[in-house]
Coordinates of C-alpha atoms and ligand atoms in Angstrom, one line a residue:
M1 CA 112.5 73.9 -91.1
G2 CA 108.7 73.6 -91.2
I3 CA 108.3 74.0 -95.0
S4 CA 106.4 70.8 -96.2
L5 CA 107.1 68.9 -99.3
K6 CA 103.6 69.8 -100.5
T7 CA 104.4 73.4 -100.2
V8 CA 107.7 73.0 -102.0
I9 CA 105.8 71.2 -104.8
S10 CA 103.1 73.9 -105.1
L11 CA 105.8 76.7 -105.1
L12 CA 107.6 74.9 -107.9
L13 CA 104.2 74.6 -109.8
A14 CA 103.6 78.3 -109.2
G15 CA 107.0 79.2 -110.5
A16 CA 106.6 76.9 -113.4
A17 CA 103.3 78.6 -114.4
V18 CA 104.9 82.2 -114.3
A19 CA 107.8 80.9 -116.3
T20 CA 105.6 79.5 -119.0
S21 CA 103.2 82.4 -119.1
K22 CA 104.3 84.6 -122.2
S23 CA 101.4 86.7 -122.5
R24 CA 101.8 90.1 -121.2
P25 CA 100.1 93.5 -120.3
L26 CA 100.3 96.8 -122.0
A27 CA 103.2 99.0 -121.0
S28 CA 103.1 101.2 -118.0
R29 CA 105.7 103.7 -116.9
Y30 CA 104.8 103.5 -113.4
R31 CA 104.3 99.8 -112.6
S32 CA 106.3 98.7 -109.7
Q33 CA 108.5 95.5 -109.4
A34 CA 111.0 94.1 -107.0
K35 CA 114.4 94.1 -108.1
A36 CA 115.5 90.7 -109.8
A37 CA 118.6 89.2 -110.9
S38 CA 117.9 88.9 -114.7
V39 CA 115.7 90.3 -117.3
E40 CA 113.5 88.4 -119.4
S41 CA 113.3 90.0 -122.9
F42 CA 110.2 88.8 -124.9
K43 CA 109.1 88.2 -128.4
E44 CA 106.5 90.8 -129.2
D45 CA 103.3 90.7 -131.3
A46 CA 102.7 93.9 -133.4
T47 CA 99.3 95.0 -132.3
G48 CA 98.4 97.5 -134.9
E49 CA 99.9 99.7 -137.9
T50 CA 99.8 103.0 -139.4
S51 CA 102.0 103.3 -142.7
G52 CA 104.8 101.2 -142.0
T53 CA 105.0 102.0 -138.2
F54 CA 103.9 99.0 -136.2
Y55 CA 102.9 99.1 -132.5
F56 CA 104.1 97.0 -129.8
P57 CA 103.4 96.9 -126.1
S58 CA 106.9 97.1 -125.0
W59 CA 109.2 97.4 -127.8
A60 CA 110.7 100.5 -129.7
G61 CA 113.4 100.5 -132.6
A62 CA 113.3 99.1 -136.0
Y63 CA 113.4 95.8 -137.8
L64 CA 113.9 94.1 -141.3
N65 CA 111.0 91.8 -142.1
T66 CA 112.4 89.4 -144.8
S67 CA 113.6 86.0 -145.2
D68 CA 117.2 84.3 -144.8
V69 CA 118.3 86.5 -142.0
T70 CA 121.6 85.3 -140.5
S71 CA 123.1 88.0 -138.7
A72 CA 122.3 91.4 -137.1
T73 CA 124.8 94.0 -135.7
G74 CA 124.5 97.5 -134.2
T75 CA 126.3 99.9 -131.8
F76 CA 124.7 102.0 -129.1
T77 CA 126.0 104.2 -126.2
V78 CA 124.6 103.0 -122.9
P79 CA 122.3 105.7 -121.9
T80 CA 122.2 107.8 -118.5
I81 CA 118.9 106.9 -116.8
S82 CA 116.6 108.7 -114.5
V83 CA 113.4 108.1 -112.7
P84 CA 110.5 109.4 -115.0
P85 CA 108.8 112.6 -114.2
G86 CA 106.1 112.0 -111.4
G87 CA 107.9 108.7 -110.5
D88 CA 109.0 107.4 -107.1
S89 CA 112.6 107.0 -106.7
S90 CA 112.1 104.0 -104.5
T91 CA 110.7 102.1 -107.2
N92 CA 112.9 100.0 -109.5
Y93 CA 112.8 101.6 -113.1
C94 CA 114.5 99.5 -115.7
G95 CA 114.9 99.0 -119.7
C96 CA 117.2 97.4 -122.1
A97 CA 118.5 97.6 -125.5
W98 CA 119.4 94.7 -127.6
V99 CA 120.0 93.4 -131.2
G100 CA 118.3 90.2 -132.3
I101 CA 116.9 87.8 -134.8
D102 CA 113.2 86.7 -134.9
G103 CA 111.7 88.8 -132.1
V104 CA 108.4 89.7 -134.0
T105 CA 106.0 86.9 -132.9
N106 CA 103.5 87.6 -135.9
L107 CA 106.4 86.7 -138.3
C108 CA 108.0 83.9 -136.4
D109 CA 106.5 81.4 -134.0
G110 CA 110.0 80.2 -133.0
A111 CA 113.0 81.2 -131.0
L112 CA 114.5 84.8 -130.7
M113 CA 118.4 85.1 -130.5
Q114 CA 119.3 88.4 -128.9
A115 CA 121.9 90.3 -126.8
G116 CA 122.2 93.5 -125.2
V117 CA 122.4 95.6 -122.2
D118 CA 119.7 96.2 -119.5
W119 CA 119.7 99.1 -117.0
C120 CA 117.7 99.9 -113.7
I121 CA 117.5 102.6 -111.3
Q122 CA 116.4 102.6 -107.7
D123 CA 117.0 104.7 -104.7
G124 CA 119.2 106.9 -106.8
V125 CA 121.6 104.0 -107.8
A126 CA 121.9 103.0 -111.5
S127 CA 123.0 99.5 -112.4
Y128 CA 123.9 98.0 -115.7
S129 CA 124.5 94.5 -117.1
A130 CA 125.1 92.8 -120.4
W131 CA 123.2 89.7 -121.3
Y132 CA 122.3 87.0 -124.1
E133 CA 119.2 85.1 -124.5
W134 CA 117.8 82.4 -126.8
W135 CA 114.1 82.8 -126.1
P136 CA 112.2 81.3 -124.4
A137 CA 115.1 80.2 -122.2
E138 CA 115.9 82.8 -119.7
A139 CA 118.5 85.7 -120.5
Q140 CA 122.0 84.8 -119.0
Q141 CA 124.3 87.5 -117.7
F142 CA 127.1 87.9 -120.1
W143 CA 130.2 87.8 -117.9
D144 CA 131.4 88.9 -114.7
D145 CA 134.7 90.5 -115.6
V146 CA 133.1 93.2 -117.9
T147 CA 130.7 95.7 -116.3
V148 CA 128.7 98.3 -118.2
S149 CA 128.3 101.8 -117.3
A150 CA 126.4 104.8 -118.9
G151 CA 128.5 106.3 -121.8
D152 CA 130.1 103.0 -122.8
V153 CA 129.8 102.4 -126.6
I154 CA 128.6 98.8 -127.0
T155 CA 128.6 96.9 -130.2
V156 CA 126.4 93.8 -130.2
S157 CA 126.2 91.2 -132.9
V158 CA 124.1 87.9 -133.3
T159 CA 125.0 85.4 -136.0
A160 CA 123.0 82.2 -136.8
S161 CA 125.2 79.4 -138.0
S162 CA 122.0 77.2 -138.4
T163 CA 118.4 77.3 -137.2
T164 CA 119.4 76.0 -133.9
G165 CA 122.7 77.6 -133.1
G166 CA 125.0 80.5 -133.6
S167 CA 127.0 83.1 -131.6
T168 CA 126.8 86.5 -130.0
T169 CA 129.6 89.0 -129.4
L170 CA 129.3 92.2 -127.2
E171 CA 132.1 94.4 -127.2
N172 CA 132.9 97.7 -125.4
T173 CA 134.4 99.6 -128.1
S174 CA 135.6 102.3 -125.6
N175 CA 138.2 100.0 -124.4
G176 CA 138.0 97.0 -126.7
Q177 CA 136.8 94.4 -124.0
S178 CA 134.5 92.0 -125.5
A179 CA 132.8 88.7 -124.7
S180 CA 131.1 86.0 -126.7
Y181 CA 128.7 83.1 -126.3
T182 CA 128.0 80.3 -128.8
W183 CA 124.7 78.5 -128.9
S184 CA 124.3 75.0 -130.2
G185 CA 121.3 72.6 -130.4
E186 CA 118.9 75.1 -129.1
S187 CA 115.2 74.8 -129.2
P188 CA 113.0 76.1 -130.8
D189 CA 114.3 76.8 -134.1
L190 CA 114.8 80.2 -135.4
C191 CA 112.9 81.2 -138.6
E192 CA 115.4 83.8 -139.7
V193 CA 112.9 86.2 -141.0
T194 CA 113.6 89.3 -139.0
A195 CA 116.6 91.3 -137.7
E196 CA 115.9 93.9 -135.0
W197 CA 117.3 96.7 -133.0
I198 CA 115.2 97.3 -130.0
V199 CA 114.7 99.2 -126.7
E200 CA 112.3 97.3 -124.5
D201 CA 110.4 97.5 -121.3
F202 CA 111.5 94.1 -120.3
T203 CA 109.7 91.7 -117.8
I204 CA 110.8 90.8 -114.3
G205 CA 108.6 87.8 -112.8
D206 CA 105.4 88.0 -114.3
G207 CA 105.0 91.8 -115.2
M208 CA 106.7 94.5 -117.2
V209 CA 109.0 96.4 -115.1
A210 CA 108.6 100.1 -114.6
F211 CA 110.1 101.9 -117.5
A212 CA 113.0 104.1 -116.8
D213 CA 113.4 107.5 -118.6
Y214 CA 116.5 106.6 -120.8
G215 CA 116.4 109.9 -122.8
S216 CA 117.1 108.5 -126.3
V217 CA 119.4 105.6 -127.6
T218 CA 120.8 105.7 -131.0
F219 CA 121.6 102.5 -132.7
T220 CA 124.5 103.3 -135.3
G221 CA 126.4 101.2 -137.8
N222 CA 123.6 98.8 -138.2
S223 CA 123.7 95.9 -140.5
A224 CA 122.4 92.5 -141.1
V225 CA 123.3 89.6 -143.3
V226 CA 120.2 88.6 -145.4
G227 CA 120.7 85.9 -148.1
G228 CA 124.3 85.9 -147.6
T229 CA 124.7 89.6 -148.4
T230 CA 125.4 92.4 -145.8
V231 CA 122.7 95.0 -145.9
G232 CA 121.4 98.2 -144.2
L233 CA 118.3 99.5 -143.1
D234 CA 116.5 100.0 -146.5
G235 CA 112.7 98.9 -146.1
A236 CA 113.1 98.6 -142.4
Y237 CA 109.9 98.8 -140.4
I238 CA 109.6 101.1 -137.5
A239 CA 108.6 99.7 -134.0
E240 CA 106.8 102.0 -131.6
M241 CA 106.1 101.4 -128.0
V242 CA 102.5 102.2 -127.2
S243 CA 100.2 101.7 -124.3
T244 CA 97.3 101.7 -126.3
T245 CA 96.4 99.2 -129.4
D246 CA 95.5 102.3 -131.6
G247 CA 98.9 103.9 -131.0
S248 CA 97.6 107.0 -129.4
D249 CA 99.9 106.9 -126.3
V250 CA 103.3 106.7 -127.5
I251 CA 105.9 105.5 -124.7
S252 CA 109.0 105.5 -127.1
E253 CA 109.1 106.7 -130.5
S254 CA 111.7 105.5 -133.2
T255 CA 113.1 107.2 -136.3
I256 CA 115.3 105.8 -138.9
S257 CA 117.9 108.1 -140.6
G258 CA 120.2 106.3 -143.1
N259 CA 121.3 103.4 -141.2
D260 CA 120.8 104.9 -137.7
I261 CA 117.8 104.2 -135.5
T262 CA 117.1 106.7 -132.7
V263 CA 114.6 105.6 -130.0
T264 CA 113.4 108.3 -127.7
Y265 CA 111.5 108.2 -124.4
Q266 CA 108.2 110.2 -124.6
Ligands
LIG301 C1 106.1 92.0 -143.0 O1 106.0 92.1 -144.3 C2 104.9 91.9 -145.1 C3 105.3 92.1 -146.5 O2 106.5 91.3 -146.9 C4 103.8 92.7 -144.6 O3 102.5 92.4 -145.4 C5 103.6 92.6 -143.1 O4 102.6 93.5 -142.9 C6 104.8 92.9 -142.4 N1 104.5 92.4 -141.1 C7 105.3 93.1 -140.0 C8 104.7 92.9 -138.6 O5 106.2 93.8 -140.0
LIG302 C1 134.4 100.5 -121.4 O1 135.4 101.3 -121.7 C2 135.5 102.6 -120.9 C3 136.8 103.2 -121.5 O2 138.0 102.5 -121.1 C4 135.6 102.2 -119.4 O3 135.7 103.4 -118.7 C5 134.5 101.5 -119.1 O4 134.5 101.1 -117.7 C6 134.5 100.2 -120.0 N1 133.0 99.4 -119.6 C7 133.3 98.2 -119.6 C8 132.1 97.5 -119.9 O5 134.4 97.5 -119.3

C-alpha cells in the first residue's frame, strides 16, 4: 500500500544501474555490507605486474594465459573462516574460491564461466554455499540438497563445449555427492584464453564484501585442457590481491608449487 508506480519504476532503474555497474573499488578488509542471498563474482583487470606476478583488486591465485582453453579443474578444502584481527564480529565477512575460464578482463572482453564455494561469517555463525556463474549473469546457488561445510574437499570443473555453452560439476569428494549444470546459448561468448584458480573478495550489491580471514586455501590436482591436451600449471601466472596498484599492500598472497596453488590471507 502507498508505494506509487513512479517509485517502483525509479527503484527498478536504481537496481538496473547497480546491476550493470561493473567497476569496483580496491579491496578493503573492513568494508561492511549487509548479508545478501548470492555472491557476485567478477572478472578482473590486472592492475600491475612484477616479474610474472600480476596484481588484482580482489583476486588471488593463478591462471594460465594462453589460447584454446576448454576446461579447468581443481580441488580445494573449504576453509575454516574467522573475523580478521581488529574486525567486528557483527560485520558480515565473506570470500569465495572458484575455478573458471576467461576471468582476466585484460585478456578477454567476454564471458567468465566459473563455479565455486563462498563463505561468510557474521555474529559467530559461518555459512557456506556452492554456486556457478556465466558472468555477467548473476551467480546461481548450485543446489539445495548439498550443503557445504568447512573441511569438505571440493572438486570443481568447468568445461566449454563451445564459446556459448558448456558444463560445470562440483563434487564433495569427502562423500561423493556432486551436482552439475549445463549452459547453452549463453551470451557474451567465451574467448577461451585463460583458466584460473582463484580466491576472491566478491561483491554484494555495489561493493566488495568485507573479507574474511580464511587462513589459506590450497588448490590441488589442478589441470586445464588447452588445445585439446590436458596440461598442468607450467607457465602459469600468479595473481595477488592487493589494495594498492603498486602491489605494496598484499591482502592475499599466492604461491605455485608443482601443480598446486596456495593462496594465503595476509
Ligand atoms: C599474458 O601473456 C602475454 C604473453 O603471451 C603477456 O605479454 C601478458 O602480459 C600476459 N597478461 C596477463 C594479464 O597475464
Ligand atoms: C561432504 O562429505 C562429508 C563426509 O561425508 C560430510 O561430512 C559433509 O557434510 C559433506 N558435505 C556436503 C557438501 O554434502
